[in-house]
Amino acid sequence: MTNSTSIGPPQAQPSARWLGSALIAISAAGFATLSIFGKFAFAAGLSLTGFLSLRFGGAALLLALGLLAFQRSKVFPGLRLTAILLCLGLFGYAVQASLYFLGLQRIPASLSALLLYAYPFFVALLNWRVNHRPPVRREWLAMGLATVGVALTVTGGGNSEAGQPIDRLGVLFTLCSAGWYAGYIVISDRHVHRAGALVSTTWVAFGAAISFLLIGLVTRTWAFVPTAGNAAIILGLILFSTILPISTFFAGMARVGPTTASLLSTLEPVFTILLASLLLQERLSPQQLLGGLLVLAGVVWISLPQRNPFAPPAP
């Protein structure tokens, strides 16, 4: 997922809107692969600090090279702003990703993707606390709808394969990840537009890579065995879970605007459920599917006002 508050074109040609919608759908499908590759990484025995440092470091490198080669952008936005963006990666995105993948280790990928989409409601509450803008009636109702949805997904059965109940700690990690991501959005909104979305993403990813590398070295948990399978997982995380969805999201948003992009981005957990069913043989119970639909309905509802757009994260 990624976030943006820039305003798209007020009037777009139908062909441009169709293309933009298709690009956002591709972006949602790309972000949906994150949980799948994460499960593959854990199954292969890769360390959390190892594969996340390589994912963020590789993404930062490719983004920087792409900006220099194709857009001739100013990759270095100034010492102070670069330091802020690095800190957002070091202490913001890295913590969010850690919480998300710690949760992903304990609960199904499909459930994890649904719970992460609680983040817009945390954003609304933080907006109230930080910017003194209380939620309007529609936002309160949307948050209530999503709360019921989360309760249904958590209590609606366990891992059908293992016959185990849902791991409550995994749920807590994922919800904390959503809350932390909301804080990251509120804070980064003051700085990202100054450097541009892709430049900001490059430095934030680089900061997250440094964070995971340092933690891995200090705790002696950083490890990576360069086998063909492990390399394929890392390349998948870099290309399909990071570079592809980020680039197609911004390209699509430029054509349809942030509000439409945020609504279309709710396809992400839908794609995750489909991929998890096909590749991981995961199954959600009917009650969990109903809860997931309520969460997504709440996200759509709270995203409708133009003044409060939400767009998707890549943990």
PDB file of C-alpha atoms in Angstrom:
ATOM      1  CA  MET A   1       0.000   0.000   0.000  1.00  0.00           C
ATOM      2  CA  THR A   2       0.942   3.605  -0.456  1.00  0.00           C
ATOM      3  CA  ASN A   3      -0.654   6.874   0.428  1.00  0.00           C
ATOM      4  CA  SER A   4      -1.161  10.118  -1.437  1.00  0.00           C
ATOM      5  CA  THR A   5      -3.233  13.263  -1.106  1.00  0.00           C
ATOM      6  CA  SER A   6      -2.565  14.842  -4.471  1.00  0.00           C
ATOM      7  CA  ILE A   7      -5.551  15.852  -6.552  1.00  0.00           C
ATOM      8  CA  GLY A   8      -6.049  14.186  -9.887  1.00  0.00           C
ATOM      9  CA  PRO A   9      -7.556  15.645 -13.023  1.00  0.00           C
ATOM     10  CA  PRO A  10     -11.107  16.908 -12.449  1.00  0.00           C
ATOM     11  CA  GLN A  11     -12.263  15.700 -15.873  1.00  0.00           C
ATOM     12  CA  ALA A  12     -10.737  12.777 -17.658  1.00  0.00           C
ATOM     13  CA  GLN A  13     -11.563  11.186 -20.993  1.00  0.00           C
ATOM     14  CA  PRO A  14     -13.432   7.855 -20.723  1.00  0.00           C
ATOM     15  CA  SER A  15     -10.512   6.001 -22.295  1.00  0.00           C
ATOM     16  CA  ALA A  16      -8.119   7.547 -19.761  1.00  0.00           C
ATOM     17  CA  ARG A  17     -10.412   6.578 -16.892  1.00  0.00           C
ATOM     18  CA  TRP A  18     -10.640   2.993 -18.130  1.00  0.00           C
ATOM     19  CA  LEU A  19      -6.865   2.810 -18.423  1.00  0.00           C
ATOM     20  CA  GLY A  20      -6.450   4.414 -15.003  1.00  0.00           C
ATOM     21  CA  SER A  21      -8.896   1.954 -13.440  1.00  0.00           C
ATOM     22  CA  ALA A  22      -7.039  -0.962 -15.014  1.00  0.00           C
ATOM     23  CA  LEU A  23      -3.731   0.352 -13.660  1.00  0.00           C
ATOM     24  CA  ILE A  24      -5.167   0.673 -10.137  1.00  0.00           C
ATOM     25  CA  ALA A  25      -6.506  -2.885 -10.384  1.00  0.00           C
ATOM     26  CA  ILE A  26      -3.034  -4.092 -11.417  1.00  0.00           C
ATOM     27  CA  SER A  27      -1.600  -2.171  -8.467  1.00  0.00           C
ATOM     28  CA  ALA A  28      -4.066  -3.838  -6.076  1.00  0.00           C
ATOM     29  CA  ALA A  29      -3.157  -7.256  -7.467  1.00  0.00           C
ATOM     30  CA  GLY A  30       0.534  -6.439  -7.028  1.00  0.00           C
ATOM     31  CA  PHE A  31       0.136  -5.360  -3.418  1.00  0.00           C
ATOM     32  CA  ALA A  32      -1.919  -8.527  -2.835  1.00  0.00           C
ATOM     33  CA  THR A  33       1.140 -10.646  -3.632  1.00  0.00           C
ATOM     34  CA  LEU A  34       2.966  -9.231  -0.593  1.00  0.00           C
ATOM     35  CA  SER A  35       1.245 -11.578   1.855  1.00  0.00           C
ATOM     36  CA  ILE A  36       1.738 -14.522  -0.493  1.00  0.00           C
ATOM     37  CA  PHE A  37       5.480 -13.936  -0.928  1.00  0.00           C
ATOM     38  CA  GLY A  38       5.698 -13.322   2.815  1.00  0.00           C
ATOM     39  CA  LYS A  39       4.224 -16.762   3.494  1.00  0.00           C
ATOM     40  CA  PHE A  40       6.651 -18.277   0.963  1.00  0.00           C
ATOM     41  CA  ALA A  41       9.564 -16.509   2.699  1.00  0.00           C
ATOM     42  CA  PHE A  42       8.599 -17.870   6.119  1.00  0.00           C
ATOM     43  CA  ALA A  43       8.091 -21.359   4.681  1.00  0.00           C
ATOM     44  CA  ALA A  44      11.579 -21.178   3.122  1.00  0.00           C
ATOM     45  CA  GLY A  45      13.082 -20.299   6.495  1.00  0.00           C
ATOM     46  CA  LEU A  46      14.126 -16.751   5.550  1.00  0.00           C
ATOM     47  CA  SER A  47      14.664 -14.379   8.450  1.00  0.00           C
ATOM     48  CA  LEU A  48      12.311 -11.409   8.786  1.00  0.00           C
ATOM     49  CA  THR A  49      15.146  -8.880   8.925  1.00  0.00           C
ATOM     50  CA  GLY A  50      16.905 -10.565   6.021  1.00  0.00           C
ATOM     51  CA  PHE A  51      14.157 -10.637   3.428  1.00  0.00           C
ATOM     52  CA  LEU A  52      12.651  -7.270   4.399  1.00  0.00           C
ATOM     53  CA  SER A  53      16.001  -5.453   4.241  1.00  0.00           C
ATOM     54  CA  LEU A  54      16.601  -6.945   0.797  1.00  0.00           C
ATOM     55  CA  ARG A  55      13.073  -6.123  -0.315  1.00  0.00           C
ATOM     56  CA  PHE A  56      13.217  -2.471   0.722  1.00  0.00           C
ATOM     57  CA  GLY A  57      16.844  -2.022  -0.318  1.00  0.00           C
ATOM     58  CA  GLY A  58      16.243  -3.526  -3.757  1.00  0.00           C
ATOM     59  CA  ALA A  59      13.094  -1.462  -4.242  1.00  0.00           C
ATOM     60  CA  ALA A  60      14.886   1.766  -3.255  1.00  0.00           C
ATOM     61  CA  LEU A  61      17.732   1.031  -5.672  1.00  0.00           C
ATOM     62  CA  LEU A  62      15.437   0.256  -8.612  1.00  0.00           C
ATOM     63  CA  LEU A  63      13.228   3.279  -7.916  1.00  0.00           C
ATOM     64  CA  ALA A  64      16.275   5.571  -7.772  1.00  0.00           C
ATOM     65  CA  LEU A  65      17.665   4.165 -11.025  1.00  0.00           C
ATOM     66  CA  GLY A  66      14.257   4.480 -12.680  1.00  0.00           C
ATOM     67  CA  LEU A  67      13.854   8.094 -11.591  1.00  0.00           C
ATOM     68  CA  LEU A  68      17.303   8.973 -12.910  1.00  0.00           C
ATOM     69  CA  ALA A  69      16.924   7.074 -16.180  1.00  0.00           C
ATOM     70  CA  PHE A  70      13.354   7.801 -17.228  1.00  0.00           C
ATOM     71  CA  GLN A  71      12.226  10.958 -15.466  1.00  0.00           C
ATOM     72  CA  ARG A  72      15.538  12.679 -14.784  1.00  0.00           C
ATOM     73  CA  SER A  73      14.080  13.573 -11.426  1.00  0.00           C
ATOM     74  CA  LYS A  74      15.956  15.208  -8.629  1.00  0.00           C
ATOM     75  CA  VAL A  75      16.381  12.149  -6.426  1.00  0.00           C
ATOM     76  CA  PHE A  76      18.037  14.123  -3.612  1.00  0.00           C
ATOM     77  CA  PRO A  77      15.400  16.609  -2.316  1.00  0.00           C
ATOM     78  CA  GLY A  78      17.702  18.411   0.105  1.00  0.00           C
ATOM     79  CA  LEU A  79      19.481  17.390   3.296  1.00  0.00           C
ATOM     80  CA  ARG A  80      16.702  18.195   5.773  1.00  0.00           C
ATOM     81  CA  LEU A  81      13.855  16.658   3.775  1.00  0.00           C
ATOM     82  CA  THR A  82      15.938  13.585   2.917  1.00  0.00           C
ATOM     83  CA  ALA A  83      16.682  13.083   6.625  1.00  0.00           C
ATOM     84  CA  ILE A  84      12.945  13.340   7.430  1.00  0.00           C
ATOM     85  CA  LEU A  85      12.056  10.780   4.760  1.00  0.00           C
ATOM     86  CA  LEU A  86      14.770   8.418   5.975  1.00  0.00           C
ATOM     87  CA  CYS A  87      13.415   8.700   9.522  1.00  0.00           C
ATOM     88  CA  LEU A  88       9.909   7.930   8.234  1.00  0.00           C
ATOM     89  CA  GLY A  89      11.368   4.728   6.835  1.00  0.00           C
ATOM     90  CA  LEU A  90      13.540   3.930   9.848  1.00  0.00           C
ATOM     91  CA  PHE A  91      10.893   4.456  12.530  1.00  0.00           C
ATOM     92  CA  GLY A  92       7.605   4.509  10.610  1.00  0.00           C
ATOM     93  CA  TYR A  93       7.436   2.075   7.724  1.00  0.00           C
ATOM     94  CA  ALA A  94       9.899  -0.392   9.243  1.00  0.00           C
ATOM     95  CA  VAL A  95       7.841  -0.738  12.426  1.00  0.00           C
ATOM     96  CA  GLN A  96       4.612  -1.063  10.444  1.00  0.00           C
ATOM     97  CA  ALA A  97       6.089  -3.764   8.219  1.00  0.00           C
ATOM     98  CA  SER A  98       7.497  -5.617  11.240  1.00  0.00           C
ATOM     99  CA  LEU A  99       4.113  -5.697  12.963  1.00  0.00           C
ATOM    100  CA  TYR A 100       2.379  -6.795   9.770  1.00  0.00           C
ATOM    101  CA  PHE A 101       4.738  -9.695   9.061  1.00  0.00           C
ATOM    102  CA  LEU A 102       4.764 -10.777  12.702  1.00  0.00           C
ATOM    103  CA  GLY A 103       0.994 -11.043  12.388  1.00  0.00           C
ATOM    104  CA  LEU A 104       1.282 -12.775   9.019  1.00  0.00           C
ATOM    105  CA  GLN A 105       3.368 -15.512  10.647  1.00  0.00           C
ATOM    106  CA  ARG A 106       0.432 -16.359  12.916  1.00  0.00           C
ATOM    107  CA  ILE A 107      -2.757 -15.874  10.865  1.00  0.00           C
ATOM    108  CA  PRO A 108      -3.836 -16.630   7.281  1.00  0.00           C
ATOM    109  CA  ALA A 109      -2.744 -14.199   4.568  1.00  0.00           C
ATOM    110  CA  SER A 110      -6.357 -13.548   3.532  1.00  0.00           C
ATOM    111  CA  LEU A 111      -7.385 -12.603   7.078  1.00  0.00           C
ATOM    112  CA  SER A 112      -4.281 -10.477   7.520  1.00  0.00           C
ATOM    113  CA  ALA A 113      -5.088  -8.486   4.365  1.00  0.00           C
ATOM    114  CA  LEU A 114      -8.648  -7.814   5.541  1.00  0.00           C
ATOM    115  CA  LEU A 115      -7.586  -6.662   9.009  1.00  0.00           C
ATOM    116  CA  LEU A 116      -4.923  -4.333   7.620  1.00  0.00           C
ATOM    117  CA  TYR A 117      -7.673  -2.438   5.830  1.00  0.00           C
ATOM    118  CA  ALA A 118      -8.828  -1.084   9.185  1.00  0.00           C
ATOM    119  CA  TYR A 119      -6.168   1.625   8.760  1.00  0.00           C
ATOM    120  CA  PRO A 120      -8.482   4.327   7.278  1.00  0.00           C
ATOM    121  CA  PHE A 121     -10.495   4.306  10.494  1.00  0.00           C
ATOM    122  CA  PHE A 122      -7.358   4.840  12.565  1.00  0.00           C
ATOM    123  CA  VAL A 123      -6.508   7.715  10.201  1.00  0.00           C
ATOM    124  CA  ALA A 124      -9.906   9.297  10.872  1.00  0.00           C
ATOM    125  CA  LEU A 125      -9.401   9.032  14.640  1.00  0.00           C
ATOM    126  CA  LEU A 126      -5.845  10.409  14.444  1.00  0.00           C
ATOM    127  CA  ASN A 127      -7.113  13.243  12.243  1.00  0.00           C
ATOM    128  CA  TRP A 128      -9.520  14.067  15.043  1.00  0.00           C
ATOM    129  CA  ARG A 129      -6.758  14.002  17.659  1.00  0.00           C
ATOM    130  CA  VAL A 130      -4.013  15.759  15.684  1.00  0.00           C
ATOM    131  CA  ASN A 131      -5.886  18.085  13.332  1.00  0.00           C
ATOM    132  CA  HIS A 132      -8.945  18.612  15.563  1.00  0.00           C
ATOM    133  CA  ARG A 133     -11.323  17.471  12.817  1.00  0.00           C
ATOM    134  CA  PRO A 134     -13.938  15.226  14.438  1.00  0.00           C
ATOM    135  CA  PRO A 135     -15.359  12.449  12.255  1.00  0.00           C
ATOM    136  CA  VAL A 136     -18.637  13.285  10.573  1.00  0.00           C
ATOM    137  CA  ARG A 137     -21.701  11.074  10.955  1.00  0.00           C
ATOM    138  CA  ARG A 138     -20.882   9.015   7.850  1.00  0.00           C
ATOM    139  CA  GLU A 139     -17.391   8.302   9.185  1.00  0.00           C
ATOM    140  CA  TRP A 140     -18.712   7.194  12.584  1.00  0.00           C
ATOM    141  CA  LEU A 141     -21.175   4.838  10.893  1.00  0.00           C
ATOM    142  CA  ALA A 142     -18.450   3.484   8.616  1.00  0.00           C
ATOM    143  CA  MET A 143     -16.171   2.859  11.591  1.00  0.00           C
ATOM    144  CA  GLY A 144     -18.981   1.078  13.428  1.00  0.00           C
ATOM    145  CA  LEU A 145     -19.620  -1.093  10.372  1.00  0.00           C
ATOM    146  CA  ALA A 146     -15.935  -1.981  10.122  1.00  0.00           C
ATOM    147  CA  THR A 147     -15.722  -2.745  13.859  1.00  0.00           C
ATOM    148  CA  VAL A 148     -18.517  -5.280  13.488  1.00  0.00           C
ATOM    149  CA  GLY A 149     -16.703  -6.674  10.437  1.00  0.00           C
ATOM    150  CA  VAL A 150     -13.425  -7.088  12.332  1.00  0.00           C
ATOM    151  CA  ALA A 151     -15.247  -8.832  15.173  1.00  0.00           C
ATOM    152  CA  LEU A 152     -16.861 -11.255  12.728  1.00  0.00           C
ATOM    153  CA  THR A 153     -13.581 -12.057  10.965  1.00  0.00           C
ATOM    154  CA  VAL A 154     -11.795 -12.708  14.263  1.00  0.00           C
ATOM    155  CA  THR A 155     -14.539 -14.840  15.840  1.00  0.00           C
ATOM    156  CA  GLY A 156     -15.733 -16.538  12.663  1.00  0.00           C
ATOM    157  CA  GLY A 157     -13.567 -19.638  12.877  1.00  0.00           C
ATOM    158  CA  GLY A 158      -9.933 -20.605  12.720  1.00  0.00           C
ATOM    159  CA  ASN A 159      -7.508 -22.101  10.290  1.00  0.00           C
ATOM    160  CA  SER A 160      -9.609 -24.778   8.647  1.00  0.00           C
ATOM    161  CA  GLU A 161      -6.519 -26.667   7.521  1.00  0.00           C
ATOM    162  CA  ALA A 162      -4.939 -26.989  10.940  1.00  0.00           C
ATOM    163  CA  GLY A 163      -8.187 -27.050  12.907  1.00  0.00           C
ATOM    164  CA  GLN A 164      -6.803 -24.276  15.118  1.00  0.00           C
ATOM    165  CA  PRO A 165      -8.607 -21.160  16.368  1.00  0.00           C
ATOM    166  CA  ILE A 166      -7.469 -17.794  15.070  1.00  0.00           C
ATOM    167  CA  ASP A 167      -4.293 -16.663  16.805  1.00  0.00           C
ATOM    168  CA  ARG A 168      -5.312 -13.596  18.847  1.00  0.00           C
ATOM    169  CA  LEU A 169      -1.727 -12.324  19.038  1.00  0.00           C
ATOM    170  CA  GLY A 170      -1.486 -12.441  15.253  1.00  0.00           C
ATOM    171  CA  VAL A 171      -4.698 -10.419  15.008  1.00  0.00           C
ATOM    172  CA  LEU A 172      -3.328  -7.910  17.526  1.00  0.00           C
ATOM    173  CA  PHE A 173      -0.061  -7.530  15.582  1.00  0.00           C
ATOM    174  CA  THR A 174      -1.976  -6.894  12.354  1.00  0.00           C
ATOM    175  CA  LEU A 175      -4.338  -4.345  13.903  1.00  0.00           C
ATOM    176  CA  CYS A 176      -1.365  -2.600  15.526  1.00  0.00           C
ATOM    177  CA  SER A 177       0.246  -2.533  12.087  1.00  0.00           C
ATOM    178  CA  ALA A 178      -2.874  -0.830  10.704  1.00  0.00           C
ATOM    179  CA  GLY A 179      -2.809   1.706  13.536  1.00  0.00           C
ATOM    180  CA  TRP A 180       0.889   2.416  13.112  1.00  0.00           C
ATOM    181  CA  TYR A 181       0.413   2.824   9.357  1.00  0.00           C
ATOM    182  CA  ALA A 182      -2.324   5.360  10.059  1.00  0.00           C
ATOM    183  CA  GLY A 183       0.131   7.375  12.156  1.00  0.00           C
ATOM    184  CA  TYR A 184       2.689   7.108   9.375  1.00  0.00           C
ATOM    185  CA  ILE A 185       0.135   8.509   6.899  1.00  0.00           C
ATOM    186  CA  VAL A 186      -0.792  11.461   9.118  1.00  0.00           C
ATOM    187  CA  ILE A 187       2.865  12.383   9.728  1.00  0.00           C
ATOM    188  CA  SER A 188       4.173  11.730   6.210  1.00  0.00           C
ATOM    189  CA  ASP A 189       1.355  13.753   4.630  1.00  0.00           C
ATOM    190  CA  ARG A 190       3.180  16.892   5.785  1.00  0.00           C
ATOM    191  CA  HIS A 191       6.372  15.986   3.928  1.00  0.00           C
ATOM    192  CA  VAL A 192       5.726  13.579   1.028  1.00  0.00           C
ATOM    193  CA  HIS A 193       4.211  16.175  -1.311  1.00  0.00           C
ATOM    194  CA  ARG A 194       7.324  18.351  -0.990  1.00  0.00           C
ATOM    195  CA  ALA A 195       9.586  15.742  -2.560  1.00  0.00           C
ATOM    196  CA  GLY A 196       7.094  13.947  -4.779  1.00  0.00           C
ATOM    197  CA  ALA A 197       5.566  10.530  -4.269  1.00  0.00           C
ATOM    198  CA  LEU A 198       8.181   8.378  -6.005  1.00  0.00           C
ATOM    199  CA  VAL A 199      11.172  10.272  -4.607  1.00  0.00           C
ATOM    200  CA  SER A 200       9.673  10.029  -1.127  1.00  0.00           C
ATOM    201  CA  THR A 201       8.994   6.324  -1.563  1.00  0.00           C
ATOM    202  CA  THR A 202      12.621   5.791  -2.596  1.00  0.00           C
ATOM    203  CA  TRP A 203      14.041   7.376   0.548  1.00  0.00           C
ATOM    204  CA  VAL A 204      11.430   5.854   2.878  1.00  0.00           C
ATOM    205  CA  ALA A 205      12.200   2.402   1.464  1.00  0.00           C
ATOM    206  CA  PHE A 206      15.925   3.049   1.877  1.00  0.00           C
ATOM    207  CA  GLY A 207      15.364   4.064   5.501  1.00  0.00           C
ATOM    208  CA  ALA A 208      13.347   0.899   6.147  1.00  0.00           C
ATOM    209  CA  ALA A 209      16.116  -1.213   4.564  1.00  0.00           C
ATOM    210  CA  ILE A 210      18.715   0.377   6.853  1.00  0.00           C
ATOM    211  CA  SER A 211      16.496  -0.260   9.875  1.00  0.00           C
ATOM    212  CA  PHE A 212      16.058  -3.970   9.142  1.00  0.00           C
ATOM    213  CA  LEU A 213      19.741  -4.408   8.272  1.00  0.00           C
ATOM    214  CA  LEU A 214      20.901  -2.796  11.529  1.00  0.00           C
ATOM    215  CA  ILE A 215      18.379  -4.713  13.656  1.00  0.00           C
ATOM    216  CA  GLY A 216      19.350  -7.953  11.944  1.00  0.00           C
ATOM    217  CA  LEU A 217      23.056  -7.381  12.517  1.00  0.00           C
ATOM    218  CA  VAL A 218      22.647  -6.304  16.151  1.00  0.00           C
ATOM    219  CA  THR A 219      20.332  -9.191  17.032  1.00  0.00           C
ATOM    220  CA  ARG A 220      22.224 -11.617  14.784  1.00  0.00           C
ATOM    221  CA  THR A 221      19.001 -12.537  13.001  1.00  0.00           C
ATOM    222  CA  TRP A 222      20.000 -11.280   9.542  1.00  0.00           C
ATOM    223  CA  ALA A 223      20.462 -14.230   7.247  1.00  0.00           C
ATOM    224  CA  PHE A 224      20.014 -15.007   3.591  1.00  0.00           C
ATOM    225  CA  VAL A 225      21.009 -18.200   1.789  1.00  0.00           C
ATOM    226  CA  PRO A 226      21.423 -17.355  -1.939  1.00  0.00           C
ATOM    227  CA  THR A 227      19.534 -20.261  -3.457  1.00  0.00           C
ATOM    228  CA  ALA A 228      17.452 -20.003  -6.632  1.00  0.00           C
ATOM    229  CA  GLY A 229      14.218 -20.331  -4.659  1.00  0.00           C
ATOM    230  CA  ASN A 230      15.175 -17.676  -2.110  1.00  0.00           C
ATOM    231  CA  ALA A 231      16.318 -15.302  -4.855  1.00  0.00           C
ATOM    232  CA  ALA A 232      12.975 -15.779  -6.641  1.00  0.00           C
ATOM    233  CA  ILE A 233      11.095 -14.848  -3.458  1.00  0.00           C
ATOM    234  CA  ILE A 234      13.161 -11.671  -2.971  1.00  0.00           C
ATOM    235  CA  LEU A 235      12.779 -10.666  -6.634  1.00  0.00           C
ATOM    236  CA  GLY A 236       9.048 -11.276  -6.356  1.00  0.00           C
ATOM    237  CA  LEU A 237       8.841  -9.039  -3.281  1.00  0.00           C
ATOM    238  CA  ILE A 238      10.823  -6.291  -5.019  1.00  0.00           C
ATOM    239  CA  LEU A 239       9.216  -6.397  -8.455  1.00  0.00           C
ATOM    240  CA  PHE A 240       5.651  -7.654  -8.003  1.00  0.00           C
ATOM    241  CA  SER A 241       4.930  -6.533  -4.411  1.00  0.00           C
ATOM    242  CA  THR A 242       6.690  -3.152  -4.495  1.00  0.00           C
ATOM    243  CA  ILE A 243       7.834  -1.654  -7.825  1.00  0.00           C
ATOM    244  CA  LEU A 244       4.888  -2.782  -9.983  1.00  0.00           C
ATOM    245  CA  PRO A 245       2.078  -1.755  -7.594  1.00  0.00           C
ATOM    246  CA  ILE A 246       3.655   1.584  -6.656  1.00  0.00           C
ATOM    247  CA  SER A 247       4.289   2.646 -10.262  1.00  0.00           C
ATOM    248  CA  THR A 248       0.902   1.509 -11.568  1.00  0.00           C
ATOM    249  CA  PHE A 249      -0.903   3.107  -8.621  1.00  0.00           C
ATOM    250  CA  PHE A 250       0.547   6.555  -9.271  1.00  0.00           C
ATOM    251  CA  ALA A 251       0.045   6.191 -13.036  1.00  0.00           C
ATOM    252  CA  GLY A 252      -3.568   5.172 -12.476  1.00  0.00           C
ATOM    253  CA  MET A 253      -4.266   7.887  -9.901  1.00  0.00           C
ATOM    254  CA  ALA A 254      -3.031  10.524 -12.352  1.00  0.00           C
ATOM    255  CA  ARG A 255      -5.864   9.443 -14.663  1.00  0.00           C
ATOM    256  CA  VAL A 256      -8.757   8.845 -12.244  1.00  0.00           C
ATOM    257  CA  GLY A 257      -7.908  10.997  -9.193  1.00  0.00           C
ATOM    258  CA  PRO A 258      -7.213   9.973  -5.585  1.00  0.00           C
ATOM    259  CA  THR A 259     -10.784   9.244  -4.475  1.00  0.00           C
ATOM    260  CA  THR A 260     -11.527   6.800  -7.293  1.00  0.00           C
ATOM    261  CA  ALA A 261      -8.065   5.291  -6.838  1.00  0.00           C
ATOM    262  CA  SER A 262      -8.693   4.756  -3.139  1.00  0.00           C
ATOM    263  CA  LEU A 263     -12.006   3.048  -3.808  1.00  0.00           C
ATOM    264  CA  LEU A 264     -10.517   0.779  -6.478  1.00  0.00           C
ATOM    265  CA  SER A 265      -7.637  -0.087  -4.147  1.00  0.00           C
ATOM    266  CA  THR A 266     -10.082  -2.024  -1.962  1.00  0.00           C
ATOM    267  CA  LEU A 267      -9.671  -4.768  -4.561  1.00  0.00           C
ATOM    268  CA  GLU A 268      -6.370  -5.598  -2.826  1.00  0.00           C
ATOM    269  CA  PRO A 269      -7.765  -7.874  -0.072  1.00  0.00           C
ATOM    270  CA  VAL A 270     -10.082  -9.465  -2.648  1.00  0.00           C
ATOM    271  CA  PHE A 271      -7.060 -10.386  -4.770  1.00  0.00           C
ATOM    272  CA  THR A 272      -5.241 -11.579  -1.641  1.00  0.00           C
ATOM    273  CA  ILE A 273      -8.098 -13.932  -0.737  1.00  0.00           C
ATOM    274  CA  LEU A 274      -8.127 -15.331  -4.288  1.00  0.00           C
ATOM    275  CA  LEU A 275      -4.351 -15.806  -4.402  1.00  0.00           C
ATOM    276  CA  ALA A 276      -4.269 -17.321  -0.913  1.00  0.00           C
ATOM    277  CA  SER A 277      -6.991 -19.752  -1.938  1.00  0.00           C
ATOM    278  CA  LEU A 278      -5.169 -20.758  -5.125  1.00  0.00           C
ATOM    279  CA  LEU A 279      -1.564 -20.819  -3.889  1.00  0.00           C
ATOM    280  CA  LEU A 280      -1.828 -21.424  -0.132  1.00  0.00           C
ATOM    281  CA  GLN A 281      -5.087 -23.410   0.013  1.00  0.00           C
ATOM    282  CA  GLU A 282      -6.473 -20.996   2.591  1.00  0.00           C
ATOM    283  CA  ARG A 283     -10.213 -20.865   3.204  1.00  0.00           C
ATOM    284  CA  LEU A 284     -12.201 -18.282   5.144  1.00  0.00           C
ATOM    285  CA  SER A 285     -15.443 -19.262   6.822  1.00  0.00           C
ATOM    286  CA  PRO A 286     -18.716 -17.666   5.618  1.00  0.00           C
ATOM    287  CA  GLN A 287     -18.782 -15.546   8.786  1.00  0.00           C
ATOM    288  CA  GLN A 288     -15.247 -14.282   8.106  1.00  0.00           C
ATOM    289  CA  LEU A 289     -16.131 -13.490   4.503  1.00  0.00           C
ATOM    290  CA  LEU A 290     -19.150 -11.511   5.717  1.00  0.00           C
ATOM    291  CA  GLY A 291     -16.941  -9.675   8.202  1.00  0.00           C
ATOM    292  CA  GLY A 292     -14.447  -8.908   5.455  1.00  0.00           C
ATOM    293  CA  LEU A 293     -17.202  -7.508   3.253  1.00  0.00           C
ATOM    294  CA  LEU A 294     -18.324  -5.248   6.112  1.00  0.00           C
ATOM    295  CA  VAL A 295     -14.754  -3.979   6.590  1.00  0.00           C
ATOM    296  CA  LEU A 296     -14.423  -3.226   2.872  1.00  0.00           C
ATOM    297  CA  ALA A 297     -17.861  -1.599   2.806  1.00  0.00           C
ATOM    298  CA  GLY A 298     -16.768   0.645   5.663  1.00  0.00           C
ATOM    299  CA  VAL A 299     -13.553   1.540   3.834  1.00  0.00           C
ATOM    300  CA  VAL A 300     -15.497   2.454   0.685  1.00  0.00           C
ATOM    301  CA  TRP A 301     -17.974   4.501   2.705  1.00  0.00           C
ATOM    302  CA  ILE A 302     -15.323   6.435   4.629  1.00  0.00           C
ATOM    303  CA  SER A 303     -13.351   7.053   1.425  1.00  0.00           C
ATOM    304  CA  LEU A 304     -16.229   8.625  -0.499  1.00  0.00           C
ATOM    305  CA  PRO A 305     -15.771  12.281   0.591  1.00  0.00           C
ATOM    306  CA  GLN A 306     -13.284  14.032  -1.704  1.00  0.00           C
ATOM    307  CA  ARG A 307     -11.704  15.813   1.253  1.00  0.00           C
ATOM    308  CA  ASN A 308     -10.748  12.558   2.958  1.00  0.00           C
ATOM    309  CA  PRO A 309      -9.160  10.262   0.350  1.00  0.00           C
ATOM    310  CA  PHE A 310      -7.376   7.085   1.304  1.00  0.00           C
ATOM    311  CA  ALA A 311      -5.082   5.058  -0.868  1.00  0.00           C
ATOM    312  CA  PRO A 312      -3.408   1.714  -0.259  1.00  0.00           C
ATOM    313  CA  PRO A 313       0.066   0.589   1.869  1.00  0.00           C
ATOM    314  CA  ALA A 314       2.862  -1.822   1.065  1.00  0.00           C
ATOM    315  CA  PRO A 315       3.864  -3.067   4.416  1.00  0.00           C
TER     316      PRO A 315
END
